[in-house]
Amino acid sequence: MSGIQPPATEPELLERGPFLDALTDYATDAAQGHGRLVLVAGEAGIGKTALVDAFRASRPDIAWLWGASDGGFTPRPLGPLHEIAARSGGRLRELFAAGANRNELFGEFLSLLASRASVTGVVVEDVHWADEATLDWLMFLSRRLGGVPALVLVTLRNDEPAPDSILPTLLGQLAGHGSTRRISLPPLTAEAVRRLAGQGARETERVHAMTGGNPFFVTEVLRFAPADVPPSVADLVRMRVQQHGADARRILAAAAVLGRPAPAPVIASVAGVPASALDECHRSGVLVADGLAFRFRHELTRLAVEESVPAYEATELHRAALAVLEREGGDHGSLAHHAERGGDGAALLRHALAAAAEAAAVGSNREAVGHYRSALPLLGGLTPEERAAAHDGLAEALSLRDHWAEAAEHWAESVAIRRELGDVEALSRALRRYGNCMWRLCRGEEHGRAMAESYALMVDRPASAEKALALYHFASTRTLEEAVPLFAEARRIGETSGDETVLPRVLMGDAFRDLQHGVLDYALLRRSLELGLRVGDDTLCAENYVNTYVNAVGSFRSAEFEWAWTEGMEFCRDHDMRTHSVCLRGSRVDALMREGRLAAAADLARSTLAEPISEVNELHLAIPAARVLLRLGEPEGRALLDRIWTLADGLGNAEWSVHAAVTAAEAAWLAQDLSLVDRHVLAAYDAHAGTDPWLHGELAAWLRRLERLPADDHAHAPAPYALEIRGDHAAAADAWHELGCPFEEAVALTWTGEPESMTRALEVFAGLGAAPAVRNLRTLLRQRGIHVPAQRGPRPTTAAHPAGLTAREAEVLGVLREGLTNAEIAQRLFLSQRTVDHHVSSILAKLGVSSRTEAAELAARL
């Protein structure tokens, strides 16, 4: 073998000039006040860090900040920002020490960047391992870099992400921000390998074939004589390690087990050997200095060393790491990791629970769930109150990740424990949270029972925050008439107590006191939101944005309350409120539909439905999605209608039953299938007259059009529904026109029965792409002997295709010929799988074939 070859300098950086030039351009942009966030992507070992390090070295004029995510174990919440704070000091480090919330931390970091006269460079490495809060921080930054002299370089692997990773979603969102740029590093060519190797063509080809041009692999292979090159990277690293002395090998094993950069005394203490042994590891280039700490030159090397450590030795090293880091004040996440690997159950329980609480506090809910799950088998060592609190914490973190069924199991555990403890307020609180899970799962009966029990526990007790919340949540299960006094009493308690954690929520409830008359107190909602923002109640604020926008859309005031959509979505992104983001997007689909932007509404509906969402969010989204798709004549619309009834029946809520009934009634006309107006629809109308009059009025209008509304029923609906119910369809059409709702305007024109109005309706429907409505109206015109205008042809791009496919359908068909699955087509064309499913169904129908194989064969002949 060739022996240890400590390179005097770093390997030459080849074929990276264009990427360094791009970084230079982005730094120039930053200097001009156009901040940039640059994603430096590539496979492991491709040279992302080498590129960034080379650029940093070339720009001493830039003040650099650096932080990295952990890859050895559950990442530390806001780990990179922690490192930056520790290195830079100042106000940011003080906020971390004081346990500040993440909003303060994010804001302070942005202020730090904005306050500097010259460019600040920020390097965030290995973001593919980052916790959720770190990803939220990067999202926060990317939207606010305009006008900030900052260059943020983010390195990440573009390998397949973990199944529960939100990184793909983040990257998609970042790509839409004006500050974001992306660099993808390719492998080295054979010529670059030849220059590095300084060898002949045959040997160069062999090295290039072995390594695929990966710079890390190339560099490691070239340390050995050609005949000595091992068959794998792991073997290669083990051979390098074996060339060290016994103490140095122990140092490398300890450094690998620690998993993070660490000072020499810490590594030596864990290894149990003199710190001087680290010099050999440094001279060989396996470990490199990183300030006062030492780390592996590359994570691939660390992983290979860690995997080569025998199990008994690894356990011993983890126990040593636990002892040393507890003494040195290590963070709870790393201590929990070492306790678990070292077999110390008591320490694991202690540190895992603390790490989970820390993660949850900054919104790293995925990491919180991981830590709580590590502690679950050991909860028997806690008091009943501590066990209940652990179940509460896990359930809360699961809820925020939309894992409602599992969350319900842990809330149920908490309820059972608290029944035995006899703490009435704690039991009421657990019941409310369990009930909320039942609501999210569309299990309305269980939701109602939980809220009723919480109310029964608290109703006769003295005024308190928990009593106010029990009243508020119980009121949400009652009719509007029954809820009004409950909301009022909850508000009285909140205002009297001065408890700012309770008052904004009960104010939000009281804003609905006159909804049965079509009036929502938006001013009170705004006051509730402002209080919630002040006290940092993220869930309350997100709910407030949702309630404001949902009701504004439902009463056709979406333009007036556009701020609730834009501010609400930004808030949900910044605070990882995914559940509420889905609710907002559901109402956005509804708003786009009302505006006549059916294609945009369908795209948003399909992309959101493709995400993992709770049952109640699915219902909230499926209703406008079904209506949009039914208006467009898409086959998924009818399937969604069946799903809507299943979810609405499970929820047992008046409002959602009426929503489902409206969808069914409209579908009945579009499909010319009056059987859809069944007992469910009529029962919803009869039983729920006390719901929002805008909603109930829409159902009444559809039943009047379909001749299912009793003649003497003059529902107190707001205009323009009231005009239609009275038979004044022309005036209703004018009212819809004023509200900017073209589909509804055309529906009203259709029912006037006047040829000119009906012809105008046909033009509107055709312009919207509402094919079923066009078909129905053309048939009606012919039946009445009214001249039917010639049907407009398809769009030019569609007409140009021999089979009448749209441009996107033609693109999908071209890929389908390669034999790809729908999932693979979706990945290739950057579409959701649901969208591809829709396109493939449409293609088969237009081609008149029944299988993908037939479609591919026919496409070859077109």
XYZ file of N, CA and C in Angstrom, residues 664-665 668 673-682:
39
model
N -74.195 18.642 -4.118
C -75.008 17.610 -4.763
C -76.080 18.222 -5.660
N -76.705 19.304 -5.195
C -77.766 19.934 -5.988
C -77.209 20.511 -7.283
N -76.462 17.750 -9.613
C -77.674 17.182 -10.214
C -78.030 17.900 -11.509
N -79.008 14.707 -13.484
C -79.338 13.504 -12.710
C -79.992 13.943 -11.407
N -81.321 14.074 -11.435
C -82.029 14.581 -10.260
C -82.036 13.591 -9.106
N -81.586 12.359 -9.346
C -81.511 11.408 -8.231
C -80.484 11.850 -7.197
N -79.582 12.750 -7.593
C -78.594 13.256 -6.639
C -79.239 14.135 -5.570
N -80.410 14.687 -5.878
C -81.127 15.478 -4.871
C -81.976 14.495 -4.068
N -81.300 13.763 -3.195
C -81.956 12.692 -2.452
C -82.350 13.172 -1.062
N -82.693 12.221 -0.210
C -83.154 12.572 1.134
C -82.077 13.306 1.929
N -80.784 13.022 1.654
C -79.717 13.736 2.355
C -79.815 15.235 2.088
N -80.024 15.577 0.818
C -80.072 16.984 0.433
C -81.281 17.669 1.057
N -82.438 17.046 0.934
C -83.661 17.651 1.470
C -83.629 17.718 2.989
